[in-house]
mmCIF file of C-alpha atoms in Angstrom:
data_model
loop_
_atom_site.group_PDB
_atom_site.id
_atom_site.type_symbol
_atom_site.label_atom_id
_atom_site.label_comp_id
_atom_site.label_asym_id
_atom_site.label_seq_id
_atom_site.Cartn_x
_atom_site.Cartn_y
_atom_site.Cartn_z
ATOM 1 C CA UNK J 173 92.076 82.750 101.986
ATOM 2 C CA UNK J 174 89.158 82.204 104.310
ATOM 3 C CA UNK J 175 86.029 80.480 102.634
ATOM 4 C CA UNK J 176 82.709 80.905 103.975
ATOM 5 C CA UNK J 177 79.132 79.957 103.515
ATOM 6 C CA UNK J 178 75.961 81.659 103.836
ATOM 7 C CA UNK J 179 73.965 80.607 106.888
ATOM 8 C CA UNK J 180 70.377 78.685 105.520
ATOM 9 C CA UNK J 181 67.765 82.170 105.653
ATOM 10 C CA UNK J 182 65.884 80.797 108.080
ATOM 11 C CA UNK J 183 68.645 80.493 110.750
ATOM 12 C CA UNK J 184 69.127 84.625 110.124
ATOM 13 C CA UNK J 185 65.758 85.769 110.045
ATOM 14 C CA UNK J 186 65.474 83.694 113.305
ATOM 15 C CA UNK J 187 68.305 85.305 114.654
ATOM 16 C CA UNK J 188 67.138 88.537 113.822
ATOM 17 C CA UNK J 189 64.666 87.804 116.806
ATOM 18 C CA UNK J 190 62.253 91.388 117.362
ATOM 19 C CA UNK J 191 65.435 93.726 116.292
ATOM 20 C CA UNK J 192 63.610 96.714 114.339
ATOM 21 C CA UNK J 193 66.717 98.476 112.665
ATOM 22 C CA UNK J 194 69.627 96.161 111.411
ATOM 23 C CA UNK J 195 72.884 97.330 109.965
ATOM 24 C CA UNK J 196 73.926 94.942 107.288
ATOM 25 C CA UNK J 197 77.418 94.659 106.843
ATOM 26 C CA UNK J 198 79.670 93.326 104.436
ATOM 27 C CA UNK J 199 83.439 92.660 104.248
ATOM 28 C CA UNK J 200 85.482 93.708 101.585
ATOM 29 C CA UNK J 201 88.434 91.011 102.478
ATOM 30 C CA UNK J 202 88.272 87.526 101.923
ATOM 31 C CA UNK J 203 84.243 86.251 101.942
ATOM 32 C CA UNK J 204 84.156 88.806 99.318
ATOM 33 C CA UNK J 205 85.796 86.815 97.205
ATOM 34 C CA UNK J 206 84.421 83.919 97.675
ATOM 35 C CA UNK J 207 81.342 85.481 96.884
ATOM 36 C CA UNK J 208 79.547 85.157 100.303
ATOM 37 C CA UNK J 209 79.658 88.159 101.988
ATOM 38 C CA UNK J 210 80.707 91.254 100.143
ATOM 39 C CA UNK J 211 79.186 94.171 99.042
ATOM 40 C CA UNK J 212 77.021 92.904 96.549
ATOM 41 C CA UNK J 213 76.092 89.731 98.770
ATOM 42 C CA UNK J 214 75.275 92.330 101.615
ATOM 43 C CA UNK J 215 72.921 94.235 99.504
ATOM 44 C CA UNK J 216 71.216 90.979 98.032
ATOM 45 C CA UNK J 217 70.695 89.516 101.420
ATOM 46 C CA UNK J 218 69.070 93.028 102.322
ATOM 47 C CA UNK J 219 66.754 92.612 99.771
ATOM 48 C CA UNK J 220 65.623 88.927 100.388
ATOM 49 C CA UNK J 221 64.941 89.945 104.152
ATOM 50 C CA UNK J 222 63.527 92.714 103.451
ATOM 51 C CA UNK J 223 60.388 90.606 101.955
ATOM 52 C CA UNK J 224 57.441 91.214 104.440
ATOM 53 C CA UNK J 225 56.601 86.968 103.955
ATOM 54 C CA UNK J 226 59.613 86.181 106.612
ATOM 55 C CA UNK J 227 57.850 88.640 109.076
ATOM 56 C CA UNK J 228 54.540 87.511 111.545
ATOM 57 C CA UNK J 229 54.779 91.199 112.722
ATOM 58 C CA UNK J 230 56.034 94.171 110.691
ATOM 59 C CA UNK J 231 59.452 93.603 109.258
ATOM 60 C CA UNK J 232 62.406 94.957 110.057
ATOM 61 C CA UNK J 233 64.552 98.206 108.404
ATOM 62 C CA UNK J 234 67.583 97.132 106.576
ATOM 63 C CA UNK J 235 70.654 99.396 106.041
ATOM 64 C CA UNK J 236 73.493 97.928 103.893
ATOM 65 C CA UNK J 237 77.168 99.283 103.993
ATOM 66 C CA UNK J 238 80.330 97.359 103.149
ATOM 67 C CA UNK J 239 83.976 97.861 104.716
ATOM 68 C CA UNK J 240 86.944 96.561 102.984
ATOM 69 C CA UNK J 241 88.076 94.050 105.953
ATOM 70 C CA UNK J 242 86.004 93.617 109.377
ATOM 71 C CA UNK J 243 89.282 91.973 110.959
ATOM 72 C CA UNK J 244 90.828 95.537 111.408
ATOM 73 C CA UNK J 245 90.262 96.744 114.757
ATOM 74 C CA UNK J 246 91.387 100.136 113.947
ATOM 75 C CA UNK J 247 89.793 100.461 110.807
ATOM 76 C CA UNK J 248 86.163 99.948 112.557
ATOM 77 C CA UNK J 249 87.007 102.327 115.080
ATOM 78 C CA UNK J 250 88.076 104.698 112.860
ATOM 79 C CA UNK J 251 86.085 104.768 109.959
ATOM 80 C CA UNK J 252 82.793 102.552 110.767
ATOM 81 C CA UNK J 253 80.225 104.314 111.519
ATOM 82 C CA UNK J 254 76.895 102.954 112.598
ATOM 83 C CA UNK J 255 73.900 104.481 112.009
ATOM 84 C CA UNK J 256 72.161 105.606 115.762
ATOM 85 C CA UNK J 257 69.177 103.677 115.877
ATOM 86 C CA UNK J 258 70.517 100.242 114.776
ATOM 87 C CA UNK J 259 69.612 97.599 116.860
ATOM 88 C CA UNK J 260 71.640 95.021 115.948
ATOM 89 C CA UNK J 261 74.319 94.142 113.073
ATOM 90 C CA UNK J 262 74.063 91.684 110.746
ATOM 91 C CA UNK J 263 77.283 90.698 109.405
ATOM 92 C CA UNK J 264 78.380 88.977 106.651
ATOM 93 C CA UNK J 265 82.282 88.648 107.748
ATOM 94 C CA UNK J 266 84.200 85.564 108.558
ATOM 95 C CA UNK J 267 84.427 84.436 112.287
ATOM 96 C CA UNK J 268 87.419 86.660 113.001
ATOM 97 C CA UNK J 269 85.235 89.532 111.201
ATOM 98 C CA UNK J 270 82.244 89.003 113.402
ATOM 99 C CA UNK J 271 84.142 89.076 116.733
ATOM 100 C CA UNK J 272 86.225 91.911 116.414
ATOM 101 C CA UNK J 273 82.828 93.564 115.276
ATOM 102 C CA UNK J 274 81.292 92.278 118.703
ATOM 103 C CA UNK J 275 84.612 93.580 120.523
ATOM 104 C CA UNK J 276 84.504 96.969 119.367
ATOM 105 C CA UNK J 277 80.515 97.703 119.571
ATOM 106 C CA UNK J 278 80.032 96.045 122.755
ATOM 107 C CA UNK J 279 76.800 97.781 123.095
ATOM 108 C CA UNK J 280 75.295 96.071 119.799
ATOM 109 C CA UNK J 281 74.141 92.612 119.377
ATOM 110 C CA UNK J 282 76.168 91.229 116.543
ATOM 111 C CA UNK J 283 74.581 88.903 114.362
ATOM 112 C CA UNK J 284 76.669 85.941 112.556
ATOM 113 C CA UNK J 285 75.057 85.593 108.655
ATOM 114 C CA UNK J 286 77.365 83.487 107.361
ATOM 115 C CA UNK J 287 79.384 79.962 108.993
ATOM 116 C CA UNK J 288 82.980 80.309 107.983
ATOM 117 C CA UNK J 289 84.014 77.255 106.638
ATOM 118 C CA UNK J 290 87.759 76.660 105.322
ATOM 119 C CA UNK J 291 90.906 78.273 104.411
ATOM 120 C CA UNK J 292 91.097 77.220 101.094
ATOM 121 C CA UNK J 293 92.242 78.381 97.234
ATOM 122 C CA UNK J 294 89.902 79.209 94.170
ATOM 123 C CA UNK J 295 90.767 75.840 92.101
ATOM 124 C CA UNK J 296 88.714 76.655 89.110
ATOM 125 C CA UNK J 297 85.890 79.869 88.919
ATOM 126 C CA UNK J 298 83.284 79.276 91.630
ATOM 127 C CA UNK J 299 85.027 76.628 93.091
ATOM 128 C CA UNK J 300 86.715 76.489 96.516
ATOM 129 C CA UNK J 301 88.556 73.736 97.885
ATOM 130 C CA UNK J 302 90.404 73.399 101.722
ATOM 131 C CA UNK J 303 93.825 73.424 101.631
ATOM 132 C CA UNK J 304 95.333 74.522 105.365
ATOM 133 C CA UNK J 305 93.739 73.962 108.300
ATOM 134 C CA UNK J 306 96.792 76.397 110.179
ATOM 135 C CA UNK J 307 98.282 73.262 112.307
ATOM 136 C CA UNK J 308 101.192 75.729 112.594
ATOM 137 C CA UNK J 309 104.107 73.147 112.113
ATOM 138 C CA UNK J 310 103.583 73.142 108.242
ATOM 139 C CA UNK J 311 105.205 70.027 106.890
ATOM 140 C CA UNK J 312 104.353 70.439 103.041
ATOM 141 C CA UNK J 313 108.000 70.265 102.422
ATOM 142 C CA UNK J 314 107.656 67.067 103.418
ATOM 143 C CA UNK J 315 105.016 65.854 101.579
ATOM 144 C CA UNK J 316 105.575 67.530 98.191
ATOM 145 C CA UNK J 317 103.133 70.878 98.580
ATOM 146 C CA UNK J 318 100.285 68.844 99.395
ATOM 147 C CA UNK J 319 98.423 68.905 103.231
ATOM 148 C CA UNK J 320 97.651 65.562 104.735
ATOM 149 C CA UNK J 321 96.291 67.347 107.783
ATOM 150 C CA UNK J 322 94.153 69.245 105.862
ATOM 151 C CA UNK J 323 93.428 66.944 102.815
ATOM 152 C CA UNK J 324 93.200 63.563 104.089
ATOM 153 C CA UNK J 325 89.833 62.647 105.272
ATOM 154 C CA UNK J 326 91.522 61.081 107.825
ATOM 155 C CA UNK J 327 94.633 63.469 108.547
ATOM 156 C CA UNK J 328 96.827 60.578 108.553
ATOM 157 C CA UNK J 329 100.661 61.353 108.702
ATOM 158 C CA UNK J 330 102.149 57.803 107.614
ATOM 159 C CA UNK J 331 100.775 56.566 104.474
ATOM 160 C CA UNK J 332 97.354 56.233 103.059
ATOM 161 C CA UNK J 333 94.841 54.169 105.141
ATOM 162 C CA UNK J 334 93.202 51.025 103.385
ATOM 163 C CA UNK J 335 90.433 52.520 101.960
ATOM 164 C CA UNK J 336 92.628 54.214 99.767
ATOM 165 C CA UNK J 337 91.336 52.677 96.180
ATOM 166 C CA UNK J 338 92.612 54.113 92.528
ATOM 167 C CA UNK J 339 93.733 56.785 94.068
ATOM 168 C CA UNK J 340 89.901 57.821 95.718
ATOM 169 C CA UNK J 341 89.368 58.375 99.295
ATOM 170 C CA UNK J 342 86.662 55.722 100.909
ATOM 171 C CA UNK J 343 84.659 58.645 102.170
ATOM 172 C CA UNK J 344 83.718 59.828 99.187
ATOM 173 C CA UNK J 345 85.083 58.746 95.617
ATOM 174 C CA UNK J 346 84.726 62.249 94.393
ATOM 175 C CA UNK J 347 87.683 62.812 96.884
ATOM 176 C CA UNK J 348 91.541 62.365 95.540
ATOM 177 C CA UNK J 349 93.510 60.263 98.315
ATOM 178 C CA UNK J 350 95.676 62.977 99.309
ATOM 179 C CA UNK J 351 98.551 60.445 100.068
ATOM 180 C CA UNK J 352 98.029 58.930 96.378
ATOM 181 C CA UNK J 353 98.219 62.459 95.194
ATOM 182 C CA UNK J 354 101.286 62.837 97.449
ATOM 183 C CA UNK J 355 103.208 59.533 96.603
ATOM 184 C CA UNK J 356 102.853 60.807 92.739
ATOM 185 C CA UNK J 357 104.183 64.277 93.175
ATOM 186 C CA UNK J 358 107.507 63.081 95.315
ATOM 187 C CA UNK J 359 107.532 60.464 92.538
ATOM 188 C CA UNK J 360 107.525 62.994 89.599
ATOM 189 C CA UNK J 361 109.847 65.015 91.924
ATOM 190 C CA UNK J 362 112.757 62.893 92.625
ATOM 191 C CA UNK J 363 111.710 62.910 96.076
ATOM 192 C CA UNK J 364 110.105 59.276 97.160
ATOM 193 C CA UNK J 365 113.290 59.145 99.697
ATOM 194 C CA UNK J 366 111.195 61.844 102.104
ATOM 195 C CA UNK J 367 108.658 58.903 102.295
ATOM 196 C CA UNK J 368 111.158 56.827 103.912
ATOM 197 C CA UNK J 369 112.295 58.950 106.766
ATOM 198 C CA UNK J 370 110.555 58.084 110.144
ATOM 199 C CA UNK J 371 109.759 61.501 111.563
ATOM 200 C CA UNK J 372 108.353 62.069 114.526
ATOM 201 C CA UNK J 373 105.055 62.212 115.785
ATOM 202 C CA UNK J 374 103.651 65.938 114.963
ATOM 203 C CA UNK J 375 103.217 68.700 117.450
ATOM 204 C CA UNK J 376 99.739 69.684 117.910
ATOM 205 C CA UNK J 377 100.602 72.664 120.344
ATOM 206 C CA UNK J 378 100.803 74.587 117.501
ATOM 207 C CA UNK J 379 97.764 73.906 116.097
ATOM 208 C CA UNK J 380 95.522 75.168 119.500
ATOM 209 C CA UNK J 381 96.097 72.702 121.704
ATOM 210 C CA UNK J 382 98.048 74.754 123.831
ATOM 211 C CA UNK J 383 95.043 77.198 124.000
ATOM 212 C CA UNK J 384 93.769 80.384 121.385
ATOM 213 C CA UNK J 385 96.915 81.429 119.269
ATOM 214 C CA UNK J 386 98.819 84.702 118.883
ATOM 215 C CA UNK J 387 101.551 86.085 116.997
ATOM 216 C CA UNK J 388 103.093 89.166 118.287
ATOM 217 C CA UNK J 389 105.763 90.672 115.903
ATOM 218 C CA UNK J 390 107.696 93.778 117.001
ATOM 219 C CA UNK J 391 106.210 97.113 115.506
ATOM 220 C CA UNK J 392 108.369 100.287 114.854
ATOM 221 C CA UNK J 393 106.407 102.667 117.029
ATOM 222 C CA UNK J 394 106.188 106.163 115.568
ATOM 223 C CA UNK J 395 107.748 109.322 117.742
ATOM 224 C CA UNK V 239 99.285 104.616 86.549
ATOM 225 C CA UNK V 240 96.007 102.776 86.497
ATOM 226 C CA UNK V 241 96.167 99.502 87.608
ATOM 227 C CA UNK V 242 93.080 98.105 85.927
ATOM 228 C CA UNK V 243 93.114 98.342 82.799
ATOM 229 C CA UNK V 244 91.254 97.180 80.021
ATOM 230 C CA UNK V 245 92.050 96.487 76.380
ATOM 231 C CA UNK V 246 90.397 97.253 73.045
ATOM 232 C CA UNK V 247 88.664 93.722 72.989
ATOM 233 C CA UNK V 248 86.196 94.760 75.417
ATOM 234 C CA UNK V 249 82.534 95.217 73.501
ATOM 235 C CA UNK V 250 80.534 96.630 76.908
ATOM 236 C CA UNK V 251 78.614 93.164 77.733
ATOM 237 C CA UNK V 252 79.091 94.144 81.601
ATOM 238 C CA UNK V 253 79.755 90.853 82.864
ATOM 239 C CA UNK V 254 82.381 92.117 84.499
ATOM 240 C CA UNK V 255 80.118 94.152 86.439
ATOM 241 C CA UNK V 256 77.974 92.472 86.933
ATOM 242 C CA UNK V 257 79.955 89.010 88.100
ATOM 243 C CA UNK V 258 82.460 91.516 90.517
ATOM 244 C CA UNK V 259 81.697 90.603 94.315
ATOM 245 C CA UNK V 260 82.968 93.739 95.588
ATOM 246 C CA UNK V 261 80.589 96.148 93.494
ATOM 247 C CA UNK V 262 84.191 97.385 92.511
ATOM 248 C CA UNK V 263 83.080 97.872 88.643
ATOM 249 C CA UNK V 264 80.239 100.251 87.548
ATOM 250 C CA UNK V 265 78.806 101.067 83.700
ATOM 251 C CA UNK V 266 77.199 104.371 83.462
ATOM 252 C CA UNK V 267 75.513 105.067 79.941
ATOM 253 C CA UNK V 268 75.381 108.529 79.314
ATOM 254 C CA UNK V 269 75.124 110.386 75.975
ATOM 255 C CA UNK V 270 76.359 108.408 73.594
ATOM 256 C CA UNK V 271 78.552 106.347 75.399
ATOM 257 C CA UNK V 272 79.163 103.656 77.650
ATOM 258 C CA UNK V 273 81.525 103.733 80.543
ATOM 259 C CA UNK V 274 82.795 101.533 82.342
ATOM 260 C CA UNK V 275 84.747 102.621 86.429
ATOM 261 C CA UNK V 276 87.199 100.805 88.451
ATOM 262 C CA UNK V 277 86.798 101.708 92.422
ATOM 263 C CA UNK V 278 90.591 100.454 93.364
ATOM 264 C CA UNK V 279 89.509 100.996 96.850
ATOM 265 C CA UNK V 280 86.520 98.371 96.753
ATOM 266 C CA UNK V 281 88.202 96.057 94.657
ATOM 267 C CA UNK V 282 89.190 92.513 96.694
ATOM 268 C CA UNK V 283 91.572 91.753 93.282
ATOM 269 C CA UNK V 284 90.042 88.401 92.904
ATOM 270 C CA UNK V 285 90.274 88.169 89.633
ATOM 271 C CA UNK V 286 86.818 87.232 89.030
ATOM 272 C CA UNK V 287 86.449 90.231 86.567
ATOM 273 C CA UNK V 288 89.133 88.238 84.508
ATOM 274 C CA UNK V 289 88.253 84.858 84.423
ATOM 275 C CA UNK V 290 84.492 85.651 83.625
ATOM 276 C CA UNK V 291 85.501 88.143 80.294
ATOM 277 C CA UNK V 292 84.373 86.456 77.478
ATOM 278 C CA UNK V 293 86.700 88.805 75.190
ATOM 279 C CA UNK V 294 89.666 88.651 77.006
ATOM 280 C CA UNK V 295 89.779 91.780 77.575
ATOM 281 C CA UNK V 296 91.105 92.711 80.985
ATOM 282 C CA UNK V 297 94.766 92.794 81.319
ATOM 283 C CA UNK V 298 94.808 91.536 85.242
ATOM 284 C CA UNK V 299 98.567 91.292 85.078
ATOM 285 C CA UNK V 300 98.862 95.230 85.928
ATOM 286 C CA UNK V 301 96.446 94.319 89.159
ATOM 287 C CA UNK V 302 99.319 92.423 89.810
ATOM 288 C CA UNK V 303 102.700 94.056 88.867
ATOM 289 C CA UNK V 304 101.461 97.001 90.533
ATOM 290 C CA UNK V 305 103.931 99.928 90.047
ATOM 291 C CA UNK V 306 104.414 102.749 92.953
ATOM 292 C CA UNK V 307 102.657 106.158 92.936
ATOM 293 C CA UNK V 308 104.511 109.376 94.268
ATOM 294 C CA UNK V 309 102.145 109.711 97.348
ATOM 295 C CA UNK V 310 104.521 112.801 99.014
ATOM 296 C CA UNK V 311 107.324 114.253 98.475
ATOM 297 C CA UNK V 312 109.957 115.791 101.413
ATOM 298 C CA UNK V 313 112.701 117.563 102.295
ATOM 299 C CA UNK V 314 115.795 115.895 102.933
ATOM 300 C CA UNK V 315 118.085 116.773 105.872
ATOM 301 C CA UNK V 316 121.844 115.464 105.590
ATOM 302 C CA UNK V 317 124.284 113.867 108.499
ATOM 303 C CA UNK V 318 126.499 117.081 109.174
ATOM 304 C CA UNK V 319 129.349 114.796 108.915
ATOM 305 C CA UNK V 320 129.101 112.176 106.019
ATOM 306 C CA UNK V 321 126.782 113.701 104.064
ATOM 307 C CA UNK V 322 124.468 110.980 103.773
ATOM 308 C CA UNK V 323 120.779 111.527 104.342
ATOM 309 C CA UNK V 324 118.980 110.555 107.444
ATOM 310 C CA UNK V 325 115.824 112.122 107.784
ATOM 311 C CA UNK V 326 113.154 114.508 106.745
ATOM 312 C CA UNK V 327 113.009 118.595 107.687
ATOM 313 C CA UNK V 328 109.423 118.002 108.999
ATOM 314 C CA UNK V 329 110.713 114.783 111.154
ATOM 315 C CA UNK V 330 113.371 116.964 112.753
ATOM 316 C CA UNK V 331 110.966 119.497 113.885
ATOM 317 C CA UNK V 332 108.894 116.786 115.791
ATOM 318 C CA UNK V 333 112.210 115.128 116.992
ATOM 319 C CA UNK V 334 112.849 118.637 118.345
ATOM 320 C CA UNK V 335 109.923 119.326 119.557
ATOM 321 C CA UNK V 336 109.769 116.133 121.331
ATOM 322 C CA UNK V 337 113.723 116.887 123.011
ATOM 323 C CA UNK V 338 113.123 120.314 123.690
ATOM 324 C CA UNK V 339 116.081 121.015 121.917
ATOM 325 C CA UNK V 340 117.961 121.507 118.478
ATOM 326 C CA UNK V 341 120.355 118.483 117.731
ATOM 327 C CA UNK V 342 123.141 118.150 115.424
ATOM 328 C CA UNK V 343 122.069 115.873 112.339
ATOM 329 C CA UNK V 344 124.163 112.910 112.211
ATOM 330 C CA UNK V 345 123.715 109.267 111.076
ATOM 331 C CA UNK V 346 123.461 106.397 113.232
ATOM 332 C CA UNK V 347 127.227 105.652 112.870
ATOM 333 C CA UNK V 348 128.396 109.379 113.453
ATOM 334 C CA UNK V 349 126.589 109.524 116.403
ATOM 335 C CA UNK V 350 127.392 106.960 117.837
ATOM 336 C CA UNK V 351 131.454 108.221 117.573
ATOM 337 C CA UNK V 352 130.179 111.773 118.927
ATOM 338 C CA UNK V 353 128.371 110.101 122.053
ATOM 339 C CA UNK V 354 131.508 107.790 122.235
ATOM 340 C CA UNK V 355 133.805 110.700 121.971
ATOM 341 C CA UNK V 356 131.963 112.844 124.395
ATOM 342 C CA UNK V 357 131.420 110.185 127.014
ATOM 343 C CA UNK V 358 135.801 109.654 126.809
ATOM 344 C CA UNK V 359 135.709 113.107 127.415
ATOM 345 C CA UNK V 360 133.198 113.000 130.006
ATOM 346 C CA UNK V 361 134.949 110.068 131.809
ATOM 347 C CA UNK V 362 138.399 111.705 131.451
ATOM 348 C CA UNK V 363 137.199 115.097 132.850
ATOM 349 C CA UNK V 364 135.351 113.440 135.654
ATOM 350 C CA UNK V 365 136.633 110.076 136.740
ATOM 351 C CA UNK V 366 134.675 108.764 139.619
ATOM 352 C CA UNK V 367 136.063 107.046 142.816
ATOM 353 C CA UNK V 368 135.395 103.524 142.316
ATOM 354 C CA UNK V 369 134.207 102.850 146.340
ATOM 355 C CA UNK V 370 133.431 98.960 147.054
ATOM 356 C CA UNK V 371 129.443 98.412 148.443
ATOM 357 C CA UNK V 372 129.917 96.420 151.473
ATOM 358 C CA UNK V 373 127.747 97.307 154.623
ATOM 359 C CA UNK V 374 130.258 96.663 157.278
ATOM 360 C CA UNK V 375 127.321 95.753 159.924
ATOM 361 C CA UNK V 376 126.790 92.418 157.510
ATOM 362 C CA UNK V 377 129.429 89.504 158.169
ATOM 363 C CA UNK V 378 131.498 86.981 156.261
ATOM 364 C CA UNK V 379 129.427 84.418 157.644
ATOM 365 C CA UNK V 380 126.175 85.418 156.611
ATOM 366 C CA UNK V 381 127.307 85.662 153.088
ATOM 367 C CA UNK V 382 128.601 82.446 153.391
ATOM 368 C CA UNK V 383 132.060 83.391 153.249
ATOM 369 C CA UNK V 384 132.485 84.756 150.101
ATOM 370 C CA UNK V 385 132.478 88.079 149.072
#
């Protein structure tokens, strides 16, 4: 799932700029989980702007609503609906969130709150970690279910590098080597013959360099 | 079926509710009671609700089974040949009203033997002169000699 991060406050309330009425809005989908930018974090992030302390001039009105996922064009046009006199959203969504948001109400400034971060899994409660960074030529197969692209400081493809020390990553010792953790798992596996194949060098067309991405799948159109 | 469901270990404590993201879990205390709501809509299915129960009371694993509810309910219509059915009473109607016409029901292999069948009788009834499409004003040579 996506992983973000609120942005610092004072980032927002600068970004709120001279904006009298904002429409705070949170996404049900994935920031929800992670606890950054659902429902509940929509309403709380109301409440801290809506201290009069962040304000040199009179502060701003605040009105909170919440829609299960921001990424749904059609849902937004359907069901969304934005109060008249809003002059700008504030929303709590992940990028993807935030830009169909500014697609569809093309009239509104739409205001980021939170960075989005990661695509990542919830490896114990309140904790996040990266796993995928969507290359788009997944080679976990390869590499027994664990992402060198994504979980090697370095993204290297051939090995660990030499910083690689008791299984810690030179960047940071709180940081597994991901190609120690890797070597183990083909070990435990039966599979340290995969480490022997030359393969080669990854395609990074997948991964954007051939420009923005897009998957078109064929759709059953109705009568 | 409800797909949240909670067992007899639960003792009201709310930190369900009050640890779910989605605002997906309300306690209303009225009377004598406590109660405790699941909004299936507003729920993101985290699991959060889960993990944080300190009685371990929240059986997740229907959240994630699932089981199908009867949403609607149709008439069937039948392929006038086989028998088998094909499509609803109400989806005929549009198909008709989208044709202009009435059709004979029939499945995707029956019709496709009646529009066989009818185009061998079409093509029997009506065999057209096969004419070659040469323009006699254009050469040999210009086409390079083959035609």
């Amino acid at each position: 799932m996506i992983v973000g991060n609120l942005k610092p406050l004072e980032e927002i309330i600068e970004s709120l700029g001279d904006y009298k009425n904002i429409f705070v809005l949170g996404c049900g989908g994935c920031v929800s989980v992670c606890l950054t930018g659902g429902d509940r974090q929509a309403h709380q992030l109301a409440t801290e702007l809506d201290h009069i302390r962040h304000y040199k001039t009179g502060k701003p009105k605040f009105t909170v609503h919440t829609i299960e996922r921001q990424c749904e064009p059609d849902w937004l046009k359907d069901y969304l609906t934005i109060p008249e006199n809003t002059d700008a959203v504030l929303t709590l969504a992940c990028g993807a969130g935030v830009q169909t948001m500014a697609f569809f109400f093309d009239s509104l400034p739409v205001i980021p709150a939170v960075n989005t971060t990661f695509m990542g899994s919830n490896v114990e409660p309140g904790v996040w970690q990266e796993m995928c960074q969507g290359c788009g030529d997944c080679m976990l197969g390869h590499t027994g279910g664990i992402c060198p692209v994504a979980r090697c400081a370095k993204t290297l493809f051939n090995g660990p590098c030499g910083g690689s020390s008791n299984g810690s990553c030179e960047v940071d010792k709180n940081i597994v080597c991901a190609w120690a953790m890797i070597y183990y798992k083909l070990k435990k596996t039966n599979q340290l013959h995969r480490l022997m194949k030359v393969r080669e060098p990854k395609n990074w067309q997948p991964a954007g360099g051939a420009g923005p991405r897009k998957l078109v799948r064929p759709f059953n159109k109705p009568l | 079926m409800r797909y949240f469901q909670v067992n007899d270990q639960c003792n009201g404590c709310l930190a369900c509710v009050q640890n779910c993201p989605a605002n997906a879990l309300r306690a209303e205390d009225s009377d004598a009671n406590r109660v405790l709501s699941h909004n299936m809509a507003r729920c993101a299915r985290c699991g959060n609700c889960y993990r944080i129960c300190p009685q371990k009371a929240i059986e997740f694993q229907f959240m994630l089974e699932n089981g199908w509810d009867e949403v609607k309910s149709l008439e069937l219509v039948y392929c006038s040949v086989c028998g088998v059915p094909i499509y609803t009473v109400d989806y005929r109607r549009t198909l008709s009203e989208k044709l202009g016409k009435e059709s004979e029901p029939t499945c995707s292999k029956h019709r496709d033997e009646v529009t066989r069948a009818a185009k061998a009788h079409f093509l029997k009834k009506k065999s057209p002169e096969i004419k070659p499409d040469i323009r006699s004003d254009i050469g040999s040579d210009m086409r390079g000699g083959a035609i």
